[in-house]
Coordinates of C-alpha atoms in Angstrom, one line a residue:
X1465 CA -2.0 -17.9 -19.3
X1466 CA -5.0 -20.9 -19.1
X1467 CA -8.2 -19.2 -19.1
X1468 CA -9.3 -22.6 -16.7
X1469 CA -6.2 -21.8 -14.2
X1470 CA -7.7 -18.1 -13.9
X1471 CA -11.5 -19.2 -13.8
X1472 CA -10.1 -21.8 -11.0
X1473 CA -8.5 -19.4 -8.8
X1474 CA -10.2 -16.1 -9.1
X1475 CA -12.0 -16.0 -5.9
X1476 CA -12.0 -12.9 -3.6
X1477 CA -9.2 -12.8 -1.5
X1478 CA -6.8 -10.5 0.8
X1479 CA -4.2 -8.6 -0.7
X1480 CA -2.2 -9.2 2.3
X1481 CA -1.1 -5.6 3.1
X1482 CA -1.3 -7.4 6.8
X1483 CA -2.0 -10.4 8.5
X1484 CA -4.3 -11.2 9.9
X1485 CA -6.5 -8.5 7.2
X1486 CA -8.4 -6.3 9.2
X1487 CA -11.4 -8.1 8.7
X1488 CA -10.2 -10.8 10.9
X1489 CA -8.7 -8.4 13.6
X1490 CA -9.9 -9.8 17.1
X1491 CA -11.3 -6.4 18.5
X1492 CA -12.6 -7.2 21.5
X1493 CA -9.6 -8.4 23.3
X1494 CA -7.7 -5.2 21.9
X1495 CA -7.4 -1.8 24.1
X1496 CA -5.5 1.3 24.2
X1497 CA -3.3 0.2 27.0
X1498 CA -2.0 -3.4 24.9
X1499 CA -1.5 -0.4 22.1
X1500 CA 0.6 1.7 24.4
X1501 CA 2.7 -1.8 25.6
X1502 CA 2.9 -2.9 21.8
X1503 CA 4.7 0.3 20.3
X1504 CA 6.5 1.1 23.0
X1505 CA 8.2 -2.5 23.4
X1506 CA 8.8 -2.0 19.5
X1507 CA 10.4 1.4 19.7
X1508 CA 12.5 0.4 22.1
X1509 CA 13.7 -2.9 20.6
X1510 CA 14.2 -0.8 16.9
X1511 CA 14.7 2.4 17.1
X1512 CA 18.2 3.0 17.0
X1513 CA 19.1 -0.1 15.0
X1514 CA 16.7 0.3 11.8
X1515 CA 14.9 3.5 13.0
X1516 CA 10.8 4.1 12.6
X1517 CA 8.4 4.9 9.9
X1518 CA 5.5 7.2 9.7
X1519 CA 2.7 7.2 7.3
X1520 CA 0.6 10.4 7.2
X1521 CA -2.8 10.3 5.7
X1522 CA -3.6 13.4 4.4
X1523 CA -7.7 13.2 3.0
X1524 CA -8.8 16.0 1.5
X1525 CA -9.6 15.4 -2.7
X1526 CA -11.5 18.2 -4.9
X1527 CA -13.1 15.8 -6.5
X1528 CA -13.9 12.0 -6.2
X1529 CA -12.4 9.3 -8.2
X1530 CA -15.1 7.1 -8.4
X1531 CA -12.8 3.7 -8.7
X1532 CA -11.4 4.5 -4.9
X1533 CA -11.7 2.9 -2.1
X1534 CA -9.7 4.8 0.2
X1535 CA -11.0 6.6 3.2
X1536 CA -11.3 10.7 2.0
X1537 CA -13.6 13.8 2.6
X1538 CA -14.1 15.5 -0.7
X1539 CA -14.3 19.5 -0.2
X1540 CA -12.9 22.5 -2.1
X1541 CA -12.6 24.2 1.0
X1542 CA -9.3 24.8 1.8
X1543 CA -9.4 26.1 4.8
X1544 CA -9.6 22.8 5.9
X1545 CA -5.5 22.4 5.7
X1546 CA -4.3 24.7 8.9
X1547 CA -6.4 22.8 11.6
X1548 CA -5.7 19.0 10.2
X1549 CA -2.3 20.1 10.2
X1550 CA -2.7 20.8 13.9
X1551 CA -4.1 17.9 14.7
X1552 CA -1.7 15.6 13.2
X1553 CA 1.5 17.3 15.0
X1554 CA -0.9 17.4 18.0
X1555 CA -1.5 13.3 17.4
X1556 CA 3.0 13.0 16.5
X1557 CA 3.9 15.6 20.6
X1558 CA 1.3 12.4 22.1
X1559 CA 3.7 9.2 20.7
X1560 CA 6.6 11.5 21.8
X1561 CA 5.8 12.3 25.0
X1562 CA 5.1 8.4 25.7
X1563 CA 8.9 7.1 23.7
X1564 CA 11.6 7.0 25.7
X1565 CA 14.4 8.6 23.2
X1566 CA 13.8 11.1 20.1
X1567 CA 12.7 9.1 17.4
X1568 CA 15.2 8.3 14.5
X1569 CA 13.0 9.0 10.9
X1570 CA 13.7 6.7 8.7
X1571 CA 10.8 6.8 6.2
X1572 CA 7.8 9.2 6.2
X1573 CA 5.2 8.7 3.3
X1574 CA 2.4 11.3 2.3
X1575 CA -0.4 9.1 1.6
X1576 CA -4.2 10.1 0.8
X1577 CA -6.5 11.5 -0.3
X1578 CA -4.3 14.1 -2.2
X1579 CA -1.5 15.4 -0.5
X1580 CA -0.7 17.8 -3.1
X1581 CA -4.8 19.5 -2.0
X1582 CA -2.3 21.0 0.3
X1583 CA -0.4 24.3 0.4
X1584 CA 3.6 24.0 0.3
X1585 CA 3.5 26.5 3.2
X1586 CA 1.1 24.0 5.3
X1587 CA 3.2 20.9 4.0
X1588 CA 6.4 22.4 5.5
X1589 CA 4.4 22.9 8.6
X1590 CA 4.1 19.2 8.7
X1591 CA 7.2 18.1 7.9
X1592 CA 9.2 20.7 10.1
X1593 CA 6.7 19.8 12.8
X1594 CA 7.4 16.2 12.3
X1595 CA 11.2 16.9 12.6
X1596 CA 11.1 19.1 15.3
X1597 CA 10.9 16.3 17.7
X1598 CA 12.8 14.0 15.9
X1599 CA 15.7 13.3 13.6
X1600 CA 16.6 11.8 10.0
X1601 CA 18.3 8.3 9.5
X1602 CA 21.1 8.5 8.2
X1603 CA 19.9 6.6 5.5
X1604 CA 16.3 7.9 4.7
X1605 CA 13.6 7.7 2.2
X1606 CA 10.9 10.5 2.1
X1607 CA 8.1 10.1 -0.4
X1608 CA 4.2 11.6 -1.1
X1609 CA 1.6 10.4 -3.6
X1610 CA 1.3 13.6 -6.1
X1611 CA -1.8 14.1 -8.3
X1612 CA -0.7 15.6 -11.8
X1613 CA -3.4 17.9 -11.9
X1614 CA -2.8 19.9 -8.6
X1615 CA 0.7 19.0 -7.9
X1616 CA 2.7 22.6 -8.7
X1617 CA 6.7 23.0 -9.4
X1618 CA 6.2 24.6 -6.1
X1619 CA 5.3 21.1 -4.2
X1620 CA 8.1 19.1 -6.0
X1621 CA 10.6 22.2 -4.8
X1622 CA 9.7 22.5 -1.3
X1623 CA 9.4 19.0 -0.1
X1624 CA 12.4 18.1 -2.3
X1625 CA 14.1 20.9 0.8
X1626 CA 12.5 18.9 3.0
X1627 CA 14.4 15.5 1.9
X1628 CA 12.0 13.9 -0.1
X1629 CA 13.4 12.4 -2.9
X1630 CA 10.8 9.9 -3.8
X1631 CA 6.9 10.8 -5.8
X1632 CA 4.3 8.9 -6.9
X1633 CA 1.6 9.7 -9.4
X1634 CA -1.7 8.6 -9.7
X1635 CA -2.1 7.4 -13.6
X1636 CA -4.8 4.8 -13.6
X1637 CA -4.8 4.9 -17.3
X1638 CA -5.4 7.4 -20.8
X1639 CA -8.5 6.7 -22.4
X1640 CA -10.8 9.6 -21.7
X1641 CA -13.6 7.2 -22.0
X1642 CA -12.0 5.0 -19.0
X1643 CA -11.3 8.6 -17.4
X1644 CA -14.7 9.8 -17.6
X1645 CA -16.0 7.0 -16.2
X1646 CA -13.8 6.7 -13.0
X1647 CA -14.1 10.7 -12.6
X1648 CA -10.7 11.1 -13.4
X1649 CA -10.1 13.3 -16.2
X1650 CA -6.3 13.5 -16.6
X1651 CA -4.3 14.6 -19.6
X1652 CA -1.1 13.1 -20.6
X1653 CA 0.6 16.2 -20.7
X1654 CA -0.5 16.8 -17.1
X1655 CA 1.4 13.7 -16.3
X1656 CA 4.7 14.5 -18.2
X1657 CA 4.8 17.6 -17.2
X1658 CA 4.9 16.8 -13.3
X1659 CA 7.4 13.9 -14.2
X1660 CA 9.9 16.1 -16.2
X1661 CA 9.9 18.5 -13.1
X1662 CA 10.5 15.9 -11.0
X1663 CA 13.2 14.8 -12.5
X1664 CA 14.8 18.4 -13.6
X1665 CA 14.5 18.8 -9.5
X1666 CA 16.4 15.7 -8.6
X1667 CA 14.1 12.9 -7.1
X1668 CA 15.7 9.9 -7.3
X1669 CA 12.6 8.0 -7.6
X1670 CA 9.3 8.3 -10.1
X1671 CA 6.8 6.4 -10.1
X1672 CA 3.4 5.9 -11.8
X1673 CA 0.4 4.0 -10.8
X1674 CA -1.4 2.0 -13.2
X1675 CA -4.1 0.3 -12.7
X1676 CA -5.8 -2.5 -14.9
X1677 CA -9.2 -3.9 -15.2
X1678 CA -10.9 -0.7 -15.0
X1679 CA -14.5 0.2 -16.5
X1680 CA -14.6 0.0 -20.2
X1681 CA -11.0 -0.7 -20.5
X1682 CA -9.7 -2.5 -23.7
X1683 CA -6.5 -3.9 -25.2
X1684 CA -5.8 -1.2 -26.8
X1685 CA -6.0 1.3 -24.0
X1686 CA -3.7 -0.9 -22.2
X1687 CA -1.2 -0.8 -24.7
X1688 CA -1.3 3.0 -25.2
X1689 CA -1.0 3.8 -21.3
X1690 CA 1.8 1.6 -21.6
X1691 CA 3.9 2.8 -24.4
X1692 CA 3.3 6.4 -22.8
X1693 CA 4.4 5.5 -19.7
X1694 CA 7.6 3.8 -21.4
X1695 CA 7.8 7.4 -23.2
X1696 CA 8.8 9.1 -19.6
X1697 CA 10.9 6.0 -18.1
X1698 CA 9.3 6.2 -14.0
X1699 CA 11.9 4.3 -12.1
X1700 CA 9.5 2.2 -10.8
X1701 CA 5.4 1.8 -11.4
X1702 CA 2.7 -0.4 -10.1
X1703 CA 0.3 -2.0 -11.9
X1704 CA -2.6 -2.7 -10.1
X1705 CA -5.7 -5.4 -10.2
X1706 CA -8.9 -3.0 -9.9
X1707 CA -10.4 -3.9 -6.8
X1708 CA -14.2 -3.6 -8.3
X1709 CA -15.8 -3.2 -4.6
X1710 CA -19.1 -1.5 -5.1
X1711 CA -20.3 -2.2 -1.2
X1712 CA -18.0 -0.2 0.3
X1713 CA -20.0 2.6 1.5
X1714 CA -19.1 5.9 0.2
X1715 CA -16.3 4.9 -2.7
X1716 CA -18.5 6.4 -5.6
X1717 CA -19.0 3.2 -7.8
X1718 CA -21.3 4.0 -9.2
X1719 CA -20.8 5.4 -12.3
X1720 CA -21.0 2.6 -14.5
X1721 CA -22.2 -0.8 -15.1
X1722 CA -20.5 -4.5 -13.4
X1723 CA -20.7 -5.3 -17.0
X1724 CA -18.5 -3.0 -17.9
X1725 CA -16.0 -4.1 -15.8
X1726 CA -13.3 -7.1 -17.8
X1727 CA -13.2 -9.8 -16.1
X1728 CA -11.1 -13.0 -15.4
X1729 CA -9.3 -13.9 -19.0
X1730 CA -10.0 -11.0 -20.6
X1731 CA -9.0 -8.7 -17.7
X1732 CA -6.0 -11.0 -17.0
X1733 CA -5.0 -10.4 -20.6
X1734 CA -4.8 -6.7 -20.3
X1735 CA -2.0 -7.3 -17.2
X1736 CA 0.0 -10.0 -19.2
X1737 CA 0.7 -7.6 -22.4
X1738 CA 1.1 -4.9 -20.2
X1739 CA 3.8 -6.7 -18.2
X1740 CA 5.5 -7.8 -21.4
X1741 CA 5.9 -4.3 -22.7
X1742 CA 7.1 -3.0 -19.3
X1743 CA 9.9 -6.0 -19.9
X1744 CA 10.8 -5.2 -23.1
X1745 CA 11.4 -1.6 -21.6
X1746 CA 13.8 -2.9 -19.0
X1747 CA 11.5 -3.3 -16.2
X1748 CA 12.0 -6.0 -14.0
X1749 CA 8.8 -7.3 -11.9
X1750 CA 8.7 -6.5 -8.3
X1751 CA 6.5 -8.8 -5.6
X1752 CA 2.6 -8.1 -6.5
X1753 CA 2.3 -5.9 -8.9
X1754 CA 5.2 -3.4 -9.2
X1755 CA 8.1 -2.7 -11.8
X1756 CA 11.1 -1.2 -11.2
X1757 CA 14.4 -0.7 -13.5
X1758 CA 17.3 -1.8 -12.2
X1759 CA 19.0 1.4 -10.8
X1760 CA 15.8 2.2 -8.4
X1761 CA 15.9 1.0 -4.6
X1762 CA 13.1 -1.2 -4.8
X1763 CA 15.1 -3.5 -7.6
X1764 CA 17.6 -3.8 -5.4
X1765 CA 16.2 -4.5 -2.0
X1766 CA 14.0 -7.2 -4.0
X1767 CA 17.6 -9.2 -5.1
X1768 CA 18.5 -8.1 -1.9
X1769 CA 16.1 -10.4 0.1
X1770 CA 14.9 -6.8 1.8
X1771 CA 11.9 -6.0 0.1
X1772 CA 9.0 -5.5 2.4
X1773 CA 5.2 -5.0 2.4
X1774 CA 2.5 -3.2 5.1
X1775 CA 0.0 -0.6 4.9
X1776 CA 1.9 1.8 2.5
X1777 CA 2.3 -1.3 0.1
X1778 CA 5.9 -2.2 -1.1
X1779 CA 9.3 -0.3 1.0
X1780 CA 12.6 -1.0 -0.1
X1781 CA 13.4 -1.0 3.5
X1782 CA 11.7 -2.2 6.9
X1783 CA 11.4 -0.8 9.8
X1784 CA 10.0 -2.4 12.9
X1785 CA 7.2 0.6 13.8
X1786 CA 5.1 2.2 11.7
X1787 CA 3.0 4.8 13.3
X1788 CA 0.1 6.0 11.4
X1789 CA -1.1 9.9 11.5
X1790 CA -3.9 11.3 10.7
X1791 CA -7.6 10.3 10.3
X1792 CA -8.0 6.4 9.6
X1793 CA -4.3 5.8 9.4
X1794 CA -3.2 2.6 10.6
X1795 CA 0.0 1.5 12.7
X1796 CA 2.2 -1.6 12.9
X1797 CA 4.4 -2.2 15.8
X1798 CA 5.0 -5.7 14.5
X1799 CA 3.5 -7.1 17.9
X1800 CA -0.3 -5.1 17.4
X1801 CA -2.4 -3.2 14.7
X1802 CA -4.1 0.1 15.7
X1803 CA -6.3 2.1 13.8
X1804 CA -6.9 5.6 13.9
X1805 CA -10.8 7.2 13.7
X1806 CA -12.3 7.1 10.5
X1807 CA -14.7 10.3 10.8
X1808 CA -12.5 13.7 11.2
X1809 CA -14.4 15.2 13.7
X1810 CA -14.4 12.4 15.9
X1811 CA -10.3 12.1 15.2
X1812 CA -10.3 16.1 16.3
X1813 CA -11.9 15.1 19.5
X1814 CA -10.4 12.3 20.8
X1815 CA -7.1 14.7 20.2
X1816 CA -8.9 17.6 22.0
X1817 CA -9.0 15.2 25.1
X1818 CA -5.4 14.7 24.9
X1819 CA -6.2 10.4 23.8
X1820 CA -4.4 9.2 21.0
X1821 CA -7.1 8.6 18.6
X1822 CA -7.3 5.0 18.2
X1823 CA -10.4 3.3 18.0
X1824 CA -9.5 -0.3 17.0
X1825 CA -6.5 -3.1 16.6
X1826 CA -5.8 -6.3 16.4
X1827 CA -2.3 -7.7 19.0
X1828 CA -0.9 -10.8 17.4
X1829 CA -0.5 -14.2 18.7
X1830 CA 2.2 -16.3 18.1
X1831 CA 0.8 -18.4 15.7
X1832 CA -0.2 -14.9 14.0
X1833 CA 3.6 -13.9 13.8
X1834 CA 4.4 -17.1 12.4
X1835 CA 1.6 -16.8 9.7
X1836 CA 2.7 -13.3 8.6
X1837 CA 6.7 -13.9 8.3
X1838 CA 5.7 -16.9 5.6
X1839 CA 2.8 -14.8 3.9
X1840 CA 5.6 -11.4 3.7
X1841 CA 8.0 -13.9 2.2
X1842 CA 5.7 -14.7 -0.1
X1843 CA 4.1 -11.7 -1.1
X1844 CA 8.0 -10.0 -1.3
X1845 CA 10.6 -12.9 -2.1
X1846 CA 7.8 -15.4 -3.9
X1847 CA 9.3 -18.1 -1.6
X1848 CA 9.0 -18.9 2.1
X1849 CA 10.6 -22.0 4.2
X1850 CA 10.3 -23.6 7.3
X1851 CA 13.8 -24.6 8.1
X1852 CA 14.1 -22.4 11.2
X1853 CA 12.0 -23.8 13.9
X1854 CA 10.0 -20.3 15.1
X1855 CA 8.8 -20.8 11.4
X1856 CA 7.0 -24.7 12.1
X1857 CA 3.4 -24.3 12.6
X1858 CA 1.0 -27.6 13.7
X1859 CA -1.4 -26.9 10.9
X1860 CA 1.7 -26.8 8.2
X1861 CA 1.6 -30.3 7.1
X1862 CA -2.3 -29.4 6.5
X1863 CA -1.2 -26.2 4.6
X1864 CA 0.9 -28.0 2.3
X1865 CA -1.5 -31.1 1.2
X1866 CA -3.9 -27.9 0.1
X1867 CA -1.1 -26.8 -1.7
X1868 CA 0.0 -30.0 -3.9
X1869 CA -2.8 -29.4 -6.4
X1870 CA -1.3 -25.8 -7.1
X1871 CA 2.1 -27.8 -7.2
X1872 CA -0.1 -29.7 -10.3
X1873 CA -0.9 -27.0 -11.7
X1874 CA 2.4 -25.5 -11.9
X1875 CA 2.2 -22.3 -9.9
X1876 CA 4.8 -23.7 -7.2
X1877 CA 7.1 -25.8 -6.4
X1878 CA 7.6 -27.7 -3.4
X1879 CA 11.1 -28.5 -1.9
X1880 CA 12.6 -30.1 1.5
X1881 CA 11.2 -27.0 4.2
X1882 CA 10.8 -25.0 1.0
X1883 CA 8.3 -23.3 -1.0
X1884 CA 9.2 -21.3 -4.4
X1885 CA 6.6 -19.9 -6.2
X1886 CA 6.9 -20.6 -10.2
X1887 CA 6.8 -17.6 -12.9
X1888 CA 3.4 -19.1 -13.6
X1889 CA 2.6 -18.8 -10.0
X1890 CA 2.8 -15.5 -9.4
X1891 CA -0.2 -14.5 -11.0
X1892 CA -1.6 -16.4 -8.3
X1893 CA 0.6 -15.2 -5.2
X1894 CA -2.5 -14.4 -3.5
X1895 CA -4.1 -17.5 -3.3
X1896 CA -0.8 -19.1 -2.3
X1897 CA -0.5 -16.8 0.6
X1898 CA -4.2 -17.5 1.4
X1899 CA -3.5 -21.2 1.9
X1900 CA -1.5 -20.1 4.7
X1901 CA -4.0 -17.9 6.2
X1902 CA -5.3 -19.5 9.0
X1903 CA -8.2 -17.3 10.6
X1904 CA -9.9 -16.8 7.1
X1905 CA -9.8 -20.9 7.1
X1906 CA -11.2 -20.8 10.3
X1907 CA -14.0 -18.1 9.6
X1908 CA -15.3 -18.2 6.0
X1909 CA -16.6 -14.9 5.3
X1910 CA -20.9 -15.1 5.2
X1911 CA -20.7 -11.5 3.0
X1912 CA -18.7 -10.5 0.1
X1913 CA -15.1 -8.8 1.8
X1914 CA -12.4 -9.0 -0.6
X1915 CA -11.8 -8.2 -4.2
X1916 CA -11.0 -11.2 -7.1
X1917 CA -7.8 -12.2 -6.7
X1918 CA -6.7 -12.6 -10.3

């Protein structure tokens, strides 16, 4: 790849897990009550066709990973398990008293955090809380982010009874140097071990997280994680960009050096080998970021046209509503965002007053629904089009004349009410997608928000 096309377009930008990104959420004309209409008119409009999603943020860690941005509370304390618990199946009885049918399950997703901090006995809690007041899809996917350290036989056993089928575990990558210096000491044989189990249980779906880019990282430790990873054949992985974010308060990054962090060719370099020995593996690449081989779901709904993206990254399968549990979760009813509280505390009293703990969102306009059906065909299909009518914007003849000198560069192609991203291109997906981003256009960020896009 041309180190002038990655110096070019290596800005900060979204990653596009919504639109409009939470920065540009307009919270001052959002309130509980435009929540309440939001998921409600989605519910009714989806659930029995495709069915709802929940995403339940479990995020309690024994120890911090300092290369994370997500929202956590570190503690060895676990006590701390039986009253979250409570609180989230408290936060799941408030949506169901307000739908007007029992839910119909069709994905849930342990997110964190770690899920596997918790107990199997507190997890089937959870989950037989969950279903308590609702039912299974017929066609369902169940999944939880496992860390190989703490994640037991136990875990994989139990919520395999409980229907999951899918796990993913946090890799990042092998060196210890790299380890030490993200706080994340994890053994390969940790790894394997957790992924043979897996497998000897019966989940259908494996997959490891890479992530590249990461503080004293080289070639070489890109190529080993690799050929290890190849070594236990995960149906699917993703391979992230580090998002090197050192002003988010309270994510740790601290323990090294922004000069030990590669950057633009030479941290580009470590993705491109890494991709070509996930191909020559059988891996095929997946949207932003992700591999899958050809017998996992997420293959298939990508040839399928039905690959889709939101705040638990890539599905295989959408659903309309995505209710978030738990403290700092978000929800998508298509329509509106809504985020939960941040601070757990806070979360546990807004619950104890009976409130669904919300405390910000964002409803979409119509130019905003436009916006994110060409930016999820993007980010999911590399291609979007504007043959339909509701898919014509008045700022899209402006969009496109930004976009001819990407067409120069070869990165896309431009067709009659058609835009295909080139295998060049998708490197650069995310500055594609923020070409069509209208609000960041509109509002160029004064402080640093995002992470480099390349």
């Amino acid at each position: 790849m041309s180190v002038s096309l990655i110096q070019k377009y290596n800005v900060p930008g979204p990653r596009y897990t919504s639109y409009p990104t939470v920065p540009y959420w307009d919270e001052a004309s959002f309130s509980q009550s435009k929540w309440q209409q939001t998921f409600l008119r989605s519910f009714k409009e989806s659930n029995a066709s495709e069915g709802i999603s929940l995403y339940i943020h479990l995020p309690f860690c024994e120890s911090l990973c300092t290369f994370c941005g997500c929202h956590k509370r570190i503690t060895k304390r676990h006590e701390v398990e039986h009253p979250y618990i409570d609180a989230v199946l408290k936060e799941w009885d408030l949506y169901c008293d307000l739908f007007s049918a029992k839910p119909i399950i069709k994905e849930i997703h342990l997110g964190g955090g770690t899920p596997t901090f918790f107990s199997t006995e507190n997890l089937e809690r959870l989950i037989t809380g969950i279903l308590r007041k609702a039912k299974k899809a017929s066609e369902y996917e169940f999944s939880f982010e496992g860390h190989p350290n703490n994640t037991t036989r136990e875990h994989l056993q139990k919520l395999y009874d409980l229907g999951f089928r899918r796990v993913s575990y946090g890799v990042q990558d092998y060196s210890e140097k790299v380890q030490t210096a993200i706080h994340r000491i994890q053994p390969f044989h940790n790894v394997a071990k957790v992924t043979f189990w897996a497998k000897e249980i019966g989940y259908t779906s494996i997959s490891h997280d890479l992530v590249f880019g990461l503080p004293f990282q080289t070639l070489e430790n890109v190529v080993d994680t690799i050929e290890k990873t190849n070594s236990l054949s995960p149906n699917r992985l993703a391979f992230y960009s580090y998002a090197h974010v050192p002003w988010i308060k309270g994510n740790g990054q601290r323990g090294f050096k922004d000069e030990d962090v590669p950057k633009d060719d030479e941290k580009r370099q470590l993705y491109e080998v890494g991709k070509t020995l996930l191909f020559k593996k059988g891996y095929h690449e997946i949207g932003m970021d992700h591999f899958a081989l050809e017998e996992d779901t997420m293959y298939k709904a990508f040839k399928a046209g039905k690959l889709h993206r939101n705040f638990m990254g890539y599905t295989a399968s959408k659903t309309q509503l995505m209710i978030g549990l738990g403290v700092s979760s978000i929800s998508d009813s298509w329509y509106a965002f809504a985020q939960n509280e941040k601070e757990i505390e806070t979360y546990y009293a807004r619950l104890a007053n009976n409130e669904l703990p919300v405390y910000r969102g964002h409803v979409l306009t119509e130019e905003d629904l436009i916006i994110r059906r060409h930016i999820l065909n993007l980010m999911c299909q590399f291609e979007t089009s504007w043959k339909e009518d509701n898919l014509y914007f008045k700022e899209l003849p402006e969009v496109l004349a930004q976009l001819h000198e990407m067409e120069s560069d070869g990165l896309l192609l431009m067709q009659p009410n058609r835009l295909v991203v080139t295998e060049k291109g998708k490197a650069f997906v995310r500055n594609i997608c923020m070409a069509f981003d209208l609000r960041l256009k509109r509002k160029t960020p004064q402080t640093q928000l995002f992470s480099m896009t390349v």
